[in-house]
Coordinates of C-alpha atoms and ligand atoms in Angstrom, one line a residue:
M1193 CA 70.4 44.9 -69.7
N1194 CA 71.9 48.5 -69.4
I1195 CA 69.2 50.9 -68.3
L1196 CA 69.3 54.5 -68.4
I1197 CA 66.5 56.0 -65.7
T1198 CA 65.5 59.6 -65.5
G1199 CA 63.8 60.6 -62.0
G1200 CA 65.7 57.4 -60.4
T1201 CA 66.1 59.2 -57.3
G1202 CA 62.3 59.6 -56.6
M1203 CA 60.0 57.6 -54.8
L1204 CA 58.9 55.3 -57.7
G1205 CA 62.4 55.3 -59.4
R1206 CA 64.4 54.0 -56.4
A1207 CA 61.8 51.2 -55.5
L1208 CA 62.5 50.3 -59.4
C1209 CA 66.3 50.6 -59.1
A1210 CA 66.2 48.2 -56.2
V1211 CA 64.3 45.4 -58.1
L1212 CA 66.4 46.0 -61.2
L1213 CA 69.5 45.9 -59.4
A1214 CA 68.7 42.6 -57.8
E1215 CA 67.9 41.1 -61.2
G1216 CA 71.6 41.9 -62.1
H1217 CA 70.7 45.0 -64.5
Q1218 CA 73.5 47.7 -65.0
L1219 CA 71.8 51.2 -64.2
T1220 CA 72.7 54.7 -65.0
V1221 CA 70.6 57.5 -63.4
L1222 CA 70.1 61.0 -64.9
S1223 CA 69.8 63.4 -61.9
R1224 CA 70.2 67.1 -60.9
Q1225 CA 71.9 65.7 -57.9
P1226 CA 74.4 63.1 -59.5
A1227 CA 76.6 62.9 -56.1
K1228 CA 73.5 61.6 -54.5
V1229 CA 72.7 58.8 -57.0
A1230 CA 74.6 55.9 -55.6
K1231 CA 73.5 56.6 -51.9
L1232 CA 69.8 57.0 -52.9
C1233 CA 69.7 54.3 -55.9
G1234 CA 72.4 51.8 -55.1
A1235 CA 76.2 51.7 -54.9
S1236 CA 76.8 50.4 -58.4
V1237 CA 74.4 52.8 -60.1
Q1238 CA 76.2 55.2 -62.3
A1239 CA 75.2 59.0 -62.4
F1240 CA 74.9 61.4 -65.6
A1241 CA 74.5 65.1 -64.4
S1242 CA 73.2 65.8 -68.1
L1243 CA 72.3 64.2 -71.3
D1244 CA 75.5 65.4 -73.0
D1245 CA 77.1 62.4 -70.6
W1246 CA 75.5 60.0 -73.2
R1247 CA 78.5 59.7 -75.1
P1248 CA 78.8 58.1 -78.7
G1249 CA 79.6 54.3 -78.4
V1250 CA 77.6 54.2 -75.1
H1251 CA 74.4 52.1 -75.5
F1252 CA 71.4 51.5 -73.6
D1253 CA 69.0 48.5 -74.2
A1254 CA 66.2 50.5 -72.5
V1255 CA 65.3 54.1 -71.4
I1256 CA 63.0 54.6 -68.4
N1257 CA 61.8 58.1 -67.8
L1258 CA 60.3 59.2 -64.7
A1259 CA 61.4 62.8 -64.0
G1260 CA 59.1 65.4 -63.1
A1261 CA 58.7 68.1 -60.5
Q1262 CA 55.9 67.5 -57.7
I1263 CA 52.4 68.3 -59.0
L1264 CA 50.6 69.2 -55.8
D1265 CA 53.3 70.9 -53.5
F1266 CA 53.2 74.2 -54.6
P1267 CA 50.4 76.7 -55.9
W1268 CA 50.3 76.3 -59.7
T1269 CA 51.6 79.9 -60.5
E1270 CA 52.7 80.7 -64.2
V1271 CA 56.3 80.0 -62.9
R1272 CA 55.4 76.7 -61.0
K1273 CA 53.6 75.6 -64.1
H1274 CA 56.7 76.1 -66.3
A1275 CA 58.7 74.0 -63.8
L1276 CA 56.2 71.2 -64.0
W1277 CA 56.2 71.4 -67.9
A1278 CA 59.9 71.7 -68.4
S1279 CA 60.6 69.0 -65.8
R1280 CA 58.4 66.8 -68.1
I1281 CA 58.0 67.7 -71.5
T1282 CA 61.2 69.6 -72.1
L1283 CA 63.3 66.9 -70.3
T1284 CA 61.6 64.2 -72.7
E1285 CA 62.1 66.1 -75.9
Q1286 CA 65.7 66.0 -74.7
L1287 CA 65.8 62.6 -74.1
T1288 CA 64.1 61.5 -77.3
A1289 CA 66.7 64.1 -79.4
A1290 CA 69.5 62.0 -77.5
I1291 CA 68.1 58.8 -78.6
A1292 CA 67.7 60.0 -82.1
R1293 CA 71.4 60.5 -82.0
A1294 CA 72.4 57.5 -80.4
E1295 CA 74.6 55.1 -83.0
R1296 CA 72.7 52.3 -81.3
K1297 CA 69.0 52.8 -80.2
P1298 CA 67.5 51.4 -77.2
S1299 CA 64.8 48.8 -77.9
V1300 CA 62.4 50.3 -75.5
L1301 CA 61.3 53.6 -73.9
L1302 CA 59.1 53.5 -71.0
S1303 CA 58.0 57.1 -70.4
G1304 CA 55.8 58.6 -67.3
S1305 CA 52.4 59.8 -67.6
A1306 CA 49.6 60.0 -65.2
I1307 CA 45.9 59.1 -65.0
G1308 CA 45.2 62.8 -65.0
Y1309 CA 45.6 62.3 -68.7
Y1310 CA 41.9 61.5 -68.7
G1311 CA 40.9 64.6 -66.8
D1312 CA 37.7 64.3 -64.4
C1313 CA 35.6 61.5 -66.0
G1314 CA 33.1 61.5 -63.5
E1315 CA 31.3 57.9 -63.6
A1316 CA 32.9 56.9 -67.2
P1317 CA 35.3 54.1 -67.0
C1318 CA 38.6 55.3 -68.4
S1319 CA 40.1 52.2 -70.8
D1320 CA 43.7 52.8 -72.0
A1321 CA 42.6 52.3 -75.3
F1322 CA 40.9 55.6 -75.0
A1323 CA 42.8 58.6 -76.7
V1324 CA 41.6 62.4 -75.1
P1325 CA 41.8 64.1 -78.6
N1326 CA 41.8 67.6 -77.0
P1327 CA 42.2 68.0 -73.3
S1328 CA 40.4 70.7 -72.0
A1329 CA 42.3 74.0 -71.9
H1330 CA 41.0 74.4 -68.1
D1331 CA 42.6 71.2 -67.3
F1332 CA 46.2 71.8 -66.8
G1333 CA 47.0 68.3 -65.6
A1334 CA 45.4 66.5 -68.7
R1335 CA 47.4 68.9 -71.0
L1336 CA 50.5 68.2 -69.1
C1337 CA 50.3 64.4 -69.7
A1338 CA 48.9 64.5 -73.3
A1339 CA 52.1 66.5 -74.1
W1340 CA 54.3 64.4 -72.2
E1341 CA 53.0 61.3 -74.0
N1342 CA 53.3 63.2 -77.3
A1343 CA 57.0 64.1 -76.8
A1344 CA 57.9 60.4 -75.7
S1345 CA 56.0 58.9 -78.5
Q1346 CA 58.3 60.7 -80.9
A1347 CA 60.7 58.1 -80.3
T1348 CA 58.7 55.5 -82.1
G1349 CA 60.0 57.6 -85.2
W1350 CA 63.5 55.8 -84.4
G1351 CA 62.3 52.2 -84.3
V1352 CA 61.9 52.6 -80.4
R1353 CA 59.1 50.3 -78.5
V1354 CA 57.4 52.9 -76.6
C1355 CA 55.3 52.5 -73.5
L1356 CA 53.3 55.2 -71.6
L1357 CA 52.8 54.7 -68.0
R1358 CA 49.5 56.1 -67.0
T1359 CA 50.1 55.8 -63.3
G1360 CA 47.5 56.1 -60.7
L1361 CA 47.7 57.1 -56.9
V1362 CA 50.9 54.9 -55.8
L1363 CA 50.2 53.8 -52.4
A1364 CA 53.6 53.0 -50.6
R1365 CA 55.0 52.8 -47.1
Q1366 CA 57.2 56.0 -47.6
G1367 CA 56.4 59.1 -49.8
G1368 CA 53.5 59.8 -52.1
L1369 CA 49.9 59.8 -51.0
L1370 CA 49.7 57.9 -47.9
A1371 CA 52.9 59.6 -46.4
R1372 CA 50.8 63.2 -46.7
M1373 CA 47.4 61.3 -45.5
R1374 CA 48.8 59.1 -42.6
L1375 CA 49.0 61.8 -39.8
P1376 CA 45.9 63.6 -40.0
F1377 CA 44.1 60.0 -40.2
K1378 CA 46.2 59.0 -37.1
L1379 CA 45.0 62.1 -35.3
G1380 CA 41.7 61.1 -35.9
L1381 CA 41.4 64.0 -38.6
G1382 CA 40.7 61.6 -41.8
A1383 CA 38.3 63.3 -43.9
R1384 CA 36.5 62.7 -47.1
L1385 CA 37.0 65.3 -49.7
G1386 CA 33.9 67.2 -50.9
D1387 CA 30.8 64.9 -51.3
G1388 CA 33.4 61.9 -51.4
L1389 CA 31.9 60.4 -54.5
Q1390 CA 35.0 61.2 -56.8
W1391 CA 36.7 57.7 -58.0
M1392 CA 40.4 57.1 -56.8
S1393 CA 42.4 54.8 -58.9
W1394 CA 45.2 53.5 -56.6
I1395 CA 48.2 51.2 -57.3
H1396 CA 50.3 49.4 -54.7
I1397 CA 53.8 50.3 -55.3
D1398 CA 54.9 46.4 -55.7
D1399 CA 52.3 46.3 -58.6
W1400 CA 53.7 49.5 -60.3
V1401 CA 57.3 47.9 -60.0
G1402 CA 55.8 44.8 -61.3
A1403 CA 53.8 46.2 -64.2
V1404 CA 56.7 48.5 -65.2
L1405 CA 58.9 45.0 -65.4
A1406 CA 56.3 43.5 -67.3
L1407 CA 56.3 46.2 -69.9
L1408 CA 60.1 46.3 -70.2
R1409 CA 60.2 42.2 -70.9
T1410 CA 57.0 42.1 -73.0
E1411 CA 58.3 42.9 -76.6
S1412 CA 54.9 43.1 -78.2
A1413 CA 53.7 45.8 -75.5
C1414 CA 53.6 49.3 -76.7
G1415 CA 51.4 52.4 -76.5
A1416 CA 49.6 53.8 -73.3
F1417 CA 48.9 51.5 -70.1
N1418 CA 47.2 52.1 -67.4
L1419 CA 48.9 51.4 -63.9
T1420 CA 46.2 50.9 -61.7
A1421 CA 44.9 48.2 -59.6
P1422 CA 41.6 46.6 -61.2
Q1423 CA 39.4 48.0 -58.2
P1424 CA 39.3 51.6 -58.3
V1425 CA 37.2 53.0 -55.3
R1426 CA 35.3 56.3 -54.4
N1427 CA 36.8 58.8 -52.3
I1428 CA 34.6 57.8 -49.0
E1429 CA 35.5 54.3 -49.5
F1430 CA 39.3 54.9 -49.8
T1431 CA 38.8 57.3 -46.5
T1432 CA 36.8 54.8 -44.4
T1433 CA 39.3 51.8 -45.5
L1434 CA 42.2 53.8 -44.4
G1435 CA 40.8 55.0 -41.5
R1436 CA 40.1 51.1 -40.6
S1437 CA 43.5 50.1 -41.4
L1438 CA 44.8 52.8 -38.9
N1439 CA 42.1 51.9 -36.4
R1440 CA 40.7 55.5 -36.6
P1441 CA 37.3 56.8 -37.0
T1442 CA 36.8 59.0 -40.1
P1443 CA 33.8 61.2 -39.3
F1444 CA 34.8 64.2 -41.2
T1445 CA 34.4 66.1 -44.5
L1446 CA 36.5 68.6 -46.0
P1447 CA 34.0 70.8 -48.0
T1448 CA 34.7 71.5 -51.5
V1449 CA 34.9 75.2 -51.1
L1450 CA 37.5 75.0 -48.5
L1451 CA 39.7 72.7 -50.8
Q1452 CA 39.1 75.3 -53.6
L1453 CA 40.3 78.1 -51.6
A1454 CA 43.0 76.3 -50.1
L1455 CA 44.5 74.6 -53.0
G1456 CA 43.3 76.7 -56.0
Q1457 CA 43.3 75.2 -59.3
R1458 CA 45.2 72.1 -57.7
A1459 CA 41.8 71.2 -55.9
Y1460 CA 40.6 69.6 -59.3
L1461 CA 43.1 66.8 -58.7
L1462 CA 41.4 66.0 -55.5
L1463 CA 37.8 66.7 -56.1
G1464 CA 37.8 65.4 -59.6
G1465 CA 38.6 61.7 -60.5
Q1466 CA 38.9 58.7 -62.6
R1467 CA 37.6 55.2 -62.7
V1468 CA 40.6 53.7 -64.3
L1469 CA 40.9 50.1 -65.4
P1470 CA 44.1 48.4 -66.4
E1471 CA 42.9 46.5 -69.3
R1472 CA 45.7 46.6 -71.6
L1473 CA 48.1 45.2 -68.6
Q1474 CA 45.5 42.6 -68.0
A1475 CA 45.6 41.8 -71.5
I1476 CA 49.3 41.2 -71.4
S1477 CA 48.6 38.7 -68.4
Y1478 CA 50.1 40.8 -65.5
R1479 CA 48.8 39.3 -62.6
F1480 CA 48.1 42.2 -59.3
Q1481 CA 50.0 41.0 -56.2
Q1482 CA 47.8 43.5 -54.3
P1483 CA 44.3 44.2 -56.2
S1484 CA 42.2 44.9 -53.0
L1485 CA 42.4 48.1 -51.4
P1486 CA 41.8 47.2 -47.6
E1487 CA 44.6 44.5 -48.1
A1488 CA 47.0 46.6 -49.8
L1489 CA 46.5 49.3 -46.9
R1490 CA 46.9 46.9 -44.2
G1491 CA 50.1 45.7 -45.6
L1492 CA 51.4 49.5 -45.5
A1493 CA 49.9 50.7 -42.4
Ligands
NAP2236 N1 53.9 59.1 -57.2 C1 52.8 58.8 -57.6 O1 51.5 58.5 -57.2 C2 52.5 59.2 -58.9 C3 51.2 59.0 -59.8 C4 51.1 59.4 -61.0 C5 52.4 59.9 -61.8 N2 53.8 59.9 -61.0 C6 54.7 60.3 -61.7 O2 55.8 59.6 -61.8 C7 57.0 60.1 -61.8 C8 58.0 59.7 -60.8 O3 56.8 59.6 -59.6 P1 57.7 59.6 -58.0 O4 56.6 59.9 -57.2 O5 58.8 58.9 -58.0 O6 58.1 61.2 -57.9 P2 59.4 61.8 -57.1 O7 59.6 61.1 -55.9 O8 58.9 63.2 -56.9 O9 60.4 61.8 -58.0 C9 60.8 62.9 -59.2 C10 62.0 62.9 -59.8 O10 62.0 64.0 -60.7 C11 63.3 64.6 -60.7 N3 62.7 66.0 -60.7 C12 62.1 66.6 -59.8 N4 62.0 68.0 -60.1 C13 62.5 68.1 -61.1 C14 62.8 69.2 -62.0 N5 62.3 70.4 -61.7 N6 63.6 69.1 -63.3 C15 63.9 67.8 -63.5 N7 63.5 66.6 -62.6 C16 63.2 66.9 -61.6 C17 64.0 64.3 -59.5 O11 65.1 63.7 -59.6 P3 66.5 64.3 -59.4 O12 66.5 65.3 -58.0 O13 67.5 63.3 -59.2 O14 66.9 65.2 -60.7 C18 62.8 63.3 -58.6 O15 63.6 62.5 -57.9 C19 57.0 61.7 -61.9 O16 57.0 62.4 -62.8 C20 55.2 61.7 -61.3 O17 54.6 62.8 -61.8 C21 53.8 59.7 -59.7

């Protein structure tokens, strides 16, 4: 297949490119740093500096949309919120407009989203059949995901099959959540967050890539899919399991007030949670390679 990928230089994009290249697909990555694409994504990968590079006559069989500025890195000032919005929603709108202009449309658009779509769900399990009609005005993350999904879904109007990747906390050897947690845990400073009862819905990076490939190939698949392992855990269990995988104790608690003072609105992402179940992935018979957290973490330790 000839595939266009946005965000291909990121943690998830690079892992996906490696597997797609090994399967013999031709890849083009849209990037703000086109000169780095071959080094980051693979020597044969072409770079687009802008969607204007998608010339008439160029056909992509599939588009995979992963671009987005980092959610947790900087305080959510109005300027930062604008960057988070523009890098996802505005870019996705430009992408669907480019799809509309294309003489031959791609068959499928796989577009990023996150389990933050569900907001803080407490104990209620979140099925991917569930659509949040009106995300809380106070939950910027949920509104961001809903608008991102809405922008991607416009491509269905052009006859494109659209799958929305409601991604959980991706566990990988390099980058993402574990890269941030490993050092404090190794120093014996691993701590549960707040009361530690909030749910954490995680997925091993190999399963994230496997699930994306399954959605690419399954022609009947469309709509929202939870990309999470079938066994979400509470924060307290995640903390002790990660500590055990690194042979370190985890006796501490980071109090809610401290997290709120340090992170402001972003604390919501750590103190709230979702108990997400990948029902629709399992309905297309996706078999998880890493369904259990202790084994997943042992492999990545
Ligand atoms: N990793 C996770 O645990 C997780 C969980 C849920 C959802 N997601 C979502 O999945 C997507 C990929 O995640 P990731 O972990 O691979 O992210 P990542 O490593 O931060 O990569 C995201 C990519 O998006 C592009 N990007 C960054 N800032 C941008 C901006 N201001 N404007 C336009 N493009 C920008 C960058 O590509 P260029 O520099 O090449 O332009 C970057 O390589 C993200 O949208 C993320 O929100 C990730």
